[in-house]
Amino acid sequence: MTRTSAEAPAPVSPAPLTAARVPALAAGATLLGSGGGGEVATGALLLSRELAGAPVPLVPAAAQAPDTLVVHAGLVGAPDVLAERLADPDDFAHAVRTAAEVAGVRAGAVGVIEIGGLNAVVAAVAAARLGLPLVDGDLMGRAFPRIDQTVTAVAGVDPAPLVLVGPGGNTVVVRECARRLAERLLRANVLALGGAAALAVHPLPAARLAAIGVRGSVSACLGLGDRLLAAREAGGTPEDLADALEAELLAAGRVEEIVPRQDLTPGWATVTDGRTGAVVRVDLLDEYLAVTVDGVTQAAVPQIIAAVDPRGHRPLRADQLRTGGHLILLRLPPLHTWPSEADPLVGPPAFGLDLTPPPPTGPVPGGGTFSWRGGS
Amino acid sequence: MLRLGIDVGGTNTDAVLIDGDRVLGAVKASTTADVTGGIVTAIGDLRQATGFDPAAVHAVMIGTTHFINALVEGERLAQTAAIRFGLPATRALPPLVDWPDRLVTAIGGHSHLCHGGHEYDGSPIADFDEAEFRAVLDRAVTAGATSFALSSVFSPVNAEFENRAAEIIAEQLPGAPVSLSHEIGRMGLLGRENATVVNAALRGLADQVATGLLRTVAEAGINAPVFLSQNDGTLMDVDYARRYPVATFASGPTNSMRGAAFLSRLPSCAVVDIGGTTSDVGILQQGFPREASTDVNVAGVQTNFRMPDVLSIGIGGGSHVVHQASGTAVGPASVGYRLAQEALVFGGTRLTATDIAVAGGRAEVGDASLVAHLDKSVVDAALRVVDDRLAEVVDRMRASAEPVPVVAVGGGSILVPEDLAGASRVVRPDHFAVANAIGAAIAQVGGEVDRVYSVVPQQRDTVLDEARQEAVDRAVAAGARPGSVEIVDIEEVPLAYLPGNATRIRVKAVGELSLGGSRA
């Protein structure tokens, strides 16, 4: 379950997002992408340019007036399309405005769909272009490939109105749609728009979002990014990196073999742990799905699995793994806890994996629900 | 077959003469600002040393850092128009968007956008607007642009816009240099476009240098084809280099590593190349450098070249050694090329890493009596710093848990201990100081395909065969002997989050240089 408001401290707004914070946001978002979520660099470049004008206020949903409309913004589609066709801040702004129009209320803030990968950065681009605050939270607590893999879906909230905007202002508006149809509608329309499009979805009153959304994600992402950047400077061992990120070190070794995915059937990479000699299997689609060490699964979706290049401490996406390459495999602390009934939606079965799930993430310092503290 | 290998570095120009796998001679001369002066001296010295007959040379291979240095210095660059086809997409990040201001100014800052480009499936984003392009071209020319970089969205899938625009430029401005992104870079618009603009900015210089090299070689009495080294350790014809100077950028470290492999006869090893100021460590796999997995930033410009994966630390033969109560430090400050004046063993006053190596008995350089007074504890502490840092960087680079053979090259390689942690053994080949020139001399000819294909499952083999054949054809077109070409690398990556079968396929082929004619 996501934390209830009774556990949460009184909402205090973190520092506004400035251009100087973009590298930390991008670094944290890449880790939280769990090997997917797309190439963050292009979004980071856009965001740096947007924030050169004015910083974006970062606000907890609970600190907003209860009926403030929060529209969630992001980019859907293929990273390779983004890398070629780039993205236009105006398209995100147009998508958010259109979704608010259909909802019949002015948008008061922009929300992050997923804090993993490119979309952590893109929501901030939309907020900057619209001159709106960004809600310090998200709907996934990491990156997922499908639009229905959200805490809102678990809470039974439909995603519409849903708006897609492609280059040149081509706009698709979905006024109503069942949760189970959302992904199919997105895919068909995104494809027609050339494989990538700006998305506005889940317009929600701030009070509702405060109750069901993942909290503090943007701050957590910034904090994680700060720690990664500091660890990169320090250039330590895999153990040092895991300590710095408060993560579990799963393995550190060399990629021996990569078996590519077949459409929706996961592929895997075999890694030999150079320290222990253990044989490690990493199941993957567009993200890392599970890590199994000597036959025992040590991490699996929805837990966040990160692969990091031991040389430069750069996170590696699933499509960047190469045979002979070295990596450090980490299980990051979760930003929130999914209820067990969400397993068919975000657990191993949702990705076609049949495995004995790993133990839940161990107790974290301070006990109780893990809580991130943002900032450096 | 007699090959002359020349490496034009920032400080020295080295030349080697190789017959088969024998090194017949090696010399060092000082690099001159015009590049050719140093080459003339080096060839002359080599003739004196070996008495070779210039007419008997079969091929001349030259590695040069000249082009990358020109970019780093922001000098001798052409006024370049960067013209992209992509509107209505890509407007938010126009060409040159992520370039350092200094370089934008150096190339004249001509950034233009036109309608067009393609989607991932090859359908146009917008129609080619000839009037719009001609107007952009006029504006660019009026503003002083003399070299043209054309990029188009998804041009690795469909190059139509770049090709049509190139035809128009050829018709309007016959002979004007045009660089096309689909011929230069890989998928990823900004990185590919940046590489193309850099290439365009170097075209004028490339023309001068190529002409100078050909003349210099001819004046030395050598009547043989001239090649330049590329990033991946393969060769390009000097006339090809006039059009693609950017492909020479990483040839320095590549040549050094391949030269080390040749000299040590170890196709897979770690190479430690120690100069005056830095140590560069790279990994060779089957004779070719391991490539970096992330994009490479050159002089502040993000490109998506494949570059060798090299880790550098600030320890070299000229590194200052400072001993204090708090500990002993070696580098990163260095006397650099003034080693022969400033080091203690040469009668200077500055304690350097070379002095420590001599005092510690690792090398006989200069006058050892001048460092005999050094406190043994200081010498030991400094050597320990050097050993630990070298071992650490080798450890971070090696691809497996097992110790790897380490090949030490470069003038500063006297610093490397016999017994280095993580190394199965340390090899110091002969001629280690001219490994770069040797790497240039032994280079092969390559061809590469990197493109997005639509792969229907039943036709996967057909598509792969097609890509293989094209890579082989490209290698042959670049000068490889047809029978000798082998595929050395195949990579197949499905495009993420896209249905259907769009797959990026990259194939690299390499073959022996074909020298045809009576002397082959």
mmCIF file with all atom_site columns, N, CA, C and O in Angstrom, chain B residues 222-249:
data_model
loop_
_atom_site.group_PDB
_atom_site.id
_atom_site.type_symbol
_atom_site.label_atom_id
_atom_site.label_alt_id
_atom_site.label_comp_id
_atom_site.label_asym_id
_atom_site.label_entity_id
_atom_site.label_seq_id
_atom_site.pdbx_PDB_ins_code
_atom_site.Cartn_x
_atom_site.Cartn_y
_atom_site.Cartn_z
_atom_site.occupancy
_atom_site.B_iso_or_equiv
_atom_site.pdbx_formal_charge
_atom_site.auth_seq_id
_atom_site.auth_comp_id
_atom_site.auth_asym_id
_atom_site.auth_atom_id
_atom_site.pdbx_PDB_model_num
ATOM 1   N N  . ILE B 1 222 ? 58.663 8.529  -52.896 1.00 0.00 ? 222 ILE B N  1
ATOM 2   C CA . ILE B 1 222 ? 57.820 7.350  -52.663 1.00 0.00 ? 222 ILE B CA 1
ATOM 3   C C  . ILE B 1 222 ? 56.624 7.415  -53.602 1.00 0.00 ? 222 ILE B C  1
ATOM 4   O O  . ILE B 1 222 ? 55.850 8.366  -53.577 1.00 0.00 ? 222 ILE B O  1
ATOM 5   N N  . ASN B 1 223 ? 56.500 6.379  -54.421 1.00 0.00 ? 223 ASN B N  1
ATOM 6   C CA . ASN B 1 223 ? 55.406 6.339  -55.372 1.00 0.00 ? 223 ASN B CA 1
ATOM 7   C C  . ASN B 1 223 ? 54.453 5.219  -54.943 1.00 0.00 ? 223 ASN B C  1
ATOM 8   O O  . ASN B 1 223 ? 54.393 4.169  -55.558 1.00 0.00 ? 223 ASN B O  1
ATOM 9   N N  . ALA B 1 224 ? 53.742 5.450  -53.818 1.00 0.00 ? 224 ALA B N  1
ATOM 10  C CA . ALA B 1 224 ? 52.867 4.410  -53.253 1.00 0.00 ? 224 ALA B CA 1
ATOM 11  C C  . ALA B 1 224 ? 51.612 5.086  -52.726 1.00 0.00 ? 224 ALA B C  1
ATOM 12  O O  . ALA B 1 224 ? 51.633 6.284  -52.420 1.00 0.00 ? 224 ALA B O  1
ATOM 13  N N  . PRO B 1 225 ? 50.528 4.331  -52.638 1.00 0.00 ? 225 PRO B N  1
ATOM 14  C CA . PRO B 1 225 ? 49.302 4.937  -52.111 1.00 0.00 ? 225 PRO B CA 1
ATOM 15  C C  . PRO B 1 225 ? 49.469 5.379  -50.657 1.00 0.00 ? 225 PRO B C  1
ATOM 16  O O  . PRO B 1 225 ? 50.233 4.771  -49.898 1.00 0.00 ? 225 PRO B O  1
ATOM 17  N N  . VAL B 1 226 ? 48.751 6.460  -50.303 1.00 0.00 ? 226 VAL B N  1
ATOM 18  C CA . VAL B 1 226 ? 48.832 7.021  -48.950 1.00 0.00 ? 226 VAL B CA 1
ATOM 19  C C  . VAL B 1 226 ? 47.482 6.832  -48.260 1.00 0.00 ? 226 VAL B C  1
ATOM 20  O O  . VAL B 1 226 ? 46.438 7.122  -48.844 1.00 0.00 ? 226 VAL B O  1
ATOM 21  N N  . PHE B 1 227 ? 47.530 6.329  -47.032 1.00 0.00 ? 227 PHE B N  1
ATOM 22  C CA . PHE B 1 227 ? 46.306 6.081  -46.269 1.00 0.00 ? 227 PHE B CA 1
ATOM 23  C C  . PHE B 1 227 ? 46.354 6.818  -44.937 1.00 0.00 ? 227 PHE B C  1
ATOM 24  O O  . PHE B 1 227 ? 47.428 7.078  -44.402 1.00 0.00 ? 227 PHE B O  1
ATOM 25  N N  . LEU B 1 228 ? 45.165 7.121  -44.409 1.00 0.00 ? 228 LEU B N  1
ATOM 26  C CA . LEU B 1 228 ? 45.080 7.668  -43.061 1.00 0.00 ? 228 LEU B CA 1
ATOM 27  C C  . LEU B 1 228 ? 44.399 6.660  -42.132 1.00 0.00 ? 228 LEU B C  1
ATOM 28  O O  . LEU B 1 228 ? 43.517 5.916  -42.568 1.00 0.00 ? 228 LEU B O  1
ATOM 29  N N  . SER B 1 229 ? 44.790 6.675  -40.863 1.00 0.00 ? 229 SER B N  1
ATOM 30  C CA . SER B 1 229 ? 44.187 5.773  -39.872 1.00 0.00 ? 229 SER B CA 1
ATOM 31  C C  . SER B 1 229 ? 42.843 6.319  -39.411 1.00 0.00 ? 229 SER B C  1
ATOM 32  O O  . SER B 1 229 ? 42.699 7.514  -39.185 1.00 0.00 ? 229 SER B O  1
ATOM 33  N N  . GLN B 1 230 ? 41.883 5.388  -39.231 1.00 0.00 ? 230 GLN B N  1
ATOM 34  C CA . GLN B 1 230 ? 40.578 5.781  -38.715 1.00 0.00 ? 230 GLN B CA 1
ATOM 35  C C  . GLN B 1 230 ? 40.431 5.362  -37.252 1.00 0.00 ? 230 GLN B C  1
ATOM 36  O O  . GLN B 1 230 ? 41.195 4.574  -36.725 1.00 0.00 ? 230 GLN B O  1
ATOM 37  N N  . ASN B 1 231 ? 39.335 5.858  -36.655 1.00 0.00 ? 231 ASN B N  1
ATOM 38  C CA . ASN B 1 231 ? 39.045 5.582  -35.239 1.00 0.00 ? 231 ASN B CA 1
ATOM 39  C C  . ASN B 1 231 ? 39.107 4.110  -34.880 1.00 0.00 ? 231 ASN B C  1
ATOM 40  O O  . ASN B 1 231 ? 39.501 3.743  -33.787 1.00 0.00 ? 231 ASN B O  1
ATOM 41  N N  . ASP B 1 232 ? 38.630 3.247  -35.777 1.00 0.00 ? 232 ASP B N  1
ATOM 42  C CA . ASP B 1 232 ? 38.483 1.834  -35.428 1.00 0.00 ? 232 ASP B CA 1
ATOM 43  C C  . ASP B 1 232 ? 39.719 1.020  -35.779 1.00 0.00 ? 232 ASP B C  1
ATOM 44  O O  . ASP B 1 232 ? 39.693 -0.204 -35.716 1.00 0.00 ? 232 ASP B O  1
ATOM 45  N N  . GLY B 1 233 ? 40.803 1.672  -36.169 1.00 0.00 ? 233 GLY B N  1
ATOM 46  C CA . GLY B 1 233 ? 42.025 0.934  -36.452 1.00 0.00 ? 233 GLY B CA 1
ATOM 47  C C  . GLY B 1 233 ? 42.112 0.464  -37.888 1.00 0.00 ? 233 GLY B C  1
ATOM 48  O O  . GLY B 1 233 ? 43.006 -0.296 -38.241 1.00 0.00 ? 233 GLY B O  1
ATOM 49  N N  . THR B 1 234 ? 41.184 0.904  -38.730 1.00 0.00 ? 234 THR B N  1
ATOM 50  C CA . THR B 1 234 ? 41.280 0.571  -40.150 1.00 0.00 ? 234 THR B CA 1
ATOM 51  C C  . THR B 1 234 ? 41.734 1.813  -40.925 1.00 0.00 ? 234 THR B C  1
ATOM 52  O O  . THR B 1 234 ? 41.878 2.894  -40.366 1.00 0.00 ? 234 THR B O  1
ATOM 53  N N  . LEU B 1 235 ? 41.964 1.613  -42.216 1.00 0.00 ? 235 LEU B N  1
ATOM 54  C CA . LEU B 1 235 ? 42.553 2.675  -43.032 1.00 0.00 ? 235 LEU B CA 1
ATOM 55  C C  . LEU B 1 235 ? 41.543 3.327  -43.955 1.00 0.00 ? 235 LEU B C  1
ATOM 56  O O  . LEU B 1 235 ? 40.556 2.719  -44.342 1.00 0.00 ? 235 LEU B O  1
ATOM 57  N N  . MET B 1 236 ? 41.805 4.572  -44.315 1.00 0.00 ? 236 MET B N  1
ATOM 58  C CA . MET B 1 236 ? 41.065 5.161  -45.427 1.00 0.00 ? 236 MET B CA 1
ATOM 59  C C  . MET B 1 236 ? 42.052 5.799  -46.388 1.00 0.00 ? 236 MET B C  1
ATOM 60  O O  . MET B 1 236 ? 43.100 6.312  -45.993 1.00 0.00 ? 236 MET B O  1
ATOM 61  N N  . ASP B 1 237 ? 41.701 5.740  -47.647 1.00 0.00 ? 237 ASP B N  1
ATOM 62  C CA . ASP B 1 237 ? 42.484 6.365  -48.695 1.00 0.00 ? 237 ASP B CA 1
ATOM 63  C C  . ASP B 1 237 ? 42.575 7.863  -48.411 1.00 0.00 ? 237 ASP B C  1
ATOM 64  O O  . ASP B 1 237 ? 41.637 8.449  -47.889 1.00 0.00 ? 237 ASP B O  1
ATOM 65  N N  . VAL B 1 238 ? 43.681 8.471  -48.765 1.00 0.00 ? 238 VAL B N  1
ATOM 66  C CA . VAL B 1 238 ? 43.865 9.880  -48.415 1.00 0.00 ? 238 VAL B CA 1
ATOM 67  C C  . VAL B 1 238 ? 42.804 10.764 -49.099 1.00 0.00 ? 238 VAL B C  1
ATOM 68  O O  . VAL B 1 238 ? 42.388 11.785 -48.551 1.00 0.00 ? 238 VAL B O  1
ATOM 69  N N  . ASP B 1 239 ? 42.314 10.348 -50.257 1.00 0.00 ? 239 ASP B N  1
ATOM 70  C CA . ASP B 1 239 ? 41.274 11.150 -50.907 1.00 0.00 ? 239 ASP B CA 1
ATOM 71  C C  . ASP B 1 239 ? 39.934 11.024 -50.193 1.00 0.00 ? 239 ASP B C  1
ATOM 72  O O  . ASP B 1 239 ? 39.130 11.952 -50.162 1.00 0.00 ? 239 ASP B O  1
ATOM 73  N N  . TYR B 1 240 ? 39.693 9.869  -49.596 1.00 0.00 ? 240 TYR B N  1
ATOM 74  C CA . TYR B 1 240 ? 38.513 9.669  -48.760 1.00 0.00 ? 240 TYR B CA 1
ATOM 75  C C  . TYR B 1 240 ? 38.615 10.568 -47.516 1.00 0.00 ? 240 TYR B C  1
ATOM 76  O O  . TYR B 1 240 ? 37.631 11.148 -47.066 1.00 0.00 ? 240 TYR B O  1
ATOM 77  N N  . ALA B 1 241 ? 39.831 10.721 -47.019 1.00 0.00 ? 241 ALA B N  1
ATOM 78  C CA . ALA B 1 241 ? 40.046 11.553 -45.827 1.00 0.00 ? 241 ALA B CA 1
ATOM 79  C C  . ALA B 1 241 ? 39.721 13.021 -46.098 1.00 0.00 ? 241 ALA B C  1
ATOM 80  O O  . ALA B 1 241 ? 39.367 13.764 -45.183 1.00 0.00 ? 241 ALA B O  1
ATOM 81  N N  . ARG B 1 242 ? 39.836 13.450 -47.353 1.00 0.00 ? 242 ARG B N  1
ATOM 82  C CA . ARG B 1 242 ? 39.439 14.824 -47.674 1.00 0.00 ? 242 ARG B CA 1
ATOM 83  C C  . ARG B 1 242 ? 37.968 15.038 -47.372 1.00 0.00 ? 242 ARG B C  1
ATOM 84  O O  . ARG B 1 242 ? 37.542 16.128 -47.024 1.00 0.00 ? 242 ARG B O  1
ATOM 85  N N  . ARG B 1 243 ? 37.173 13.965 -47.551 1.00 0.00 ? 243 ARG B N  1
ATOM 86  C CA . ARG B 1 243 ? 35.723 14.098 -47.360 1.00 0.00 ? 243 ARG B CA 1
ATOM 87  C C  . ARG B 1 243 ? 35.273 13.701 -45.956 1.00 0.00 ? 243 ARG B C  1
ATOM 88  O O  . ARG B 1 243 ? 34.228 14.130 -45.509 1.00 0.00 ? 243 ARG B O  1
ATOM 89  N N  . TYR B 1 244 ? 36.033 12.860 -45.270 1.00 0.00 ? 244 TYR B N  1
ATOM 90  C CA . TYR B 1 244 ? 35.607 12.383 -43.943 1.00 0.00 ? 244 TYR B CA 1
ATOM 91  C C  . TYR B 1 244 ? 36.696 12.547 -42.883 1.00 0.00 ? 244 TYR B C  1
ATOM 92  O O  . TYR B 1 244 ? 37.085 11.586 -42.230 1.00 0.00 ? 244 TYR B O  1
ATOM 93  N N  . PRO B 1 245 ? 37.207 13.779 -42.698 1.00 0.00 ? 245 PRO B N  1
ATOM 94  C CA . PRO B 1 245 ? 38.292 13.962 -41.731 1.00 0.00 ? 245 PRO B CA 1
ATOM 95  C C  . PRO B 1 245 ? 37.910 13.535 -40.306 1.00 0.00 ? 245 PRO B C  1
ATOM 96  O O  . PRO B 1 245 ? 38.759 13.129 -39.526 1.00 0.00 ? 245 PRO B O  1
ATOM 97  N N  . VAL B 1 246 ? 36.613 13.613 -39.983 1.00 0.00 ? 246 VAL B N  1
ATOM 98  C CA . VAL B 1 246 ? 36.190 13.320 -38.618 1.00 0.00 ? 246 VAL B CA 1
ATOM 99  C C  . VAL B 1 246 ? 36.493 11.861 -38.258 1.00 0.00 ? 246 VAL B C  1
ATOM 100 O O  . VAL B 1 246 ? 36.623 11.516 -37.081 1.00 0.00 ? 246 VAL B O  1
ATOM 101 N N  . ALA B 1 247 ? 36.631 11.012 -39.271 1.00 0.00 ? 247 ALA B N  1
ATOM 102 C CA . ALA B 1 247 ? 36.871 9.587  -38.992 1.00 0.00 ? 247 ALA B CA 1
ATOM 103 C C  . ALA B 1 247 ? 38.281 9.320  -38.474 1.00 0.00 ? 247 ALA B C  1
ATOM 104 O O  . ALA B 1 247 ? 38.616 8.193  -38.142 1.00 0.00 ? 247 ALA B O  1
ATOM 105 N N  . THR B 1 248 ? 39.114 10.363 -38.391 1.00 0.00 ? 248 THR B N  1
ATOM 106 C CA . THR B 1 248 ? 40.484 10.166 -37.886 1.00 0.00 ? 248 THR B CA 1
ATOM 107 C C  . THR B 1 248 ? 40.597 10.461 -36.395 1.00 0.00 ? 248 THR B C  1
ATOM 108 O O  . THR B 1 248 ? 41.660 10.289 -35.811 1.00 0.00 ? 248 THR B O  1
ATOM 109 N N  . PHE B 1 249 ? 39.510 10.930 -35.771 1.00 0.00 ? 249 PHE B N  1
ATOM 110 C CA . PHE B 1 249 ? 39.594 11.536 -34.443 1.00 0.00 ? 249 PHE B CA 1
ATOM 111 C C  . PHE B 1 249 ? 40.253 10.678 -33.373 1.00 0.00 ? 249 PHE B C  1
ATOM 112 O O  . PHE B 1 249 ? 41.027 11.180 -32.582 1.00 0.00 ? 249 PHE B O  1
#
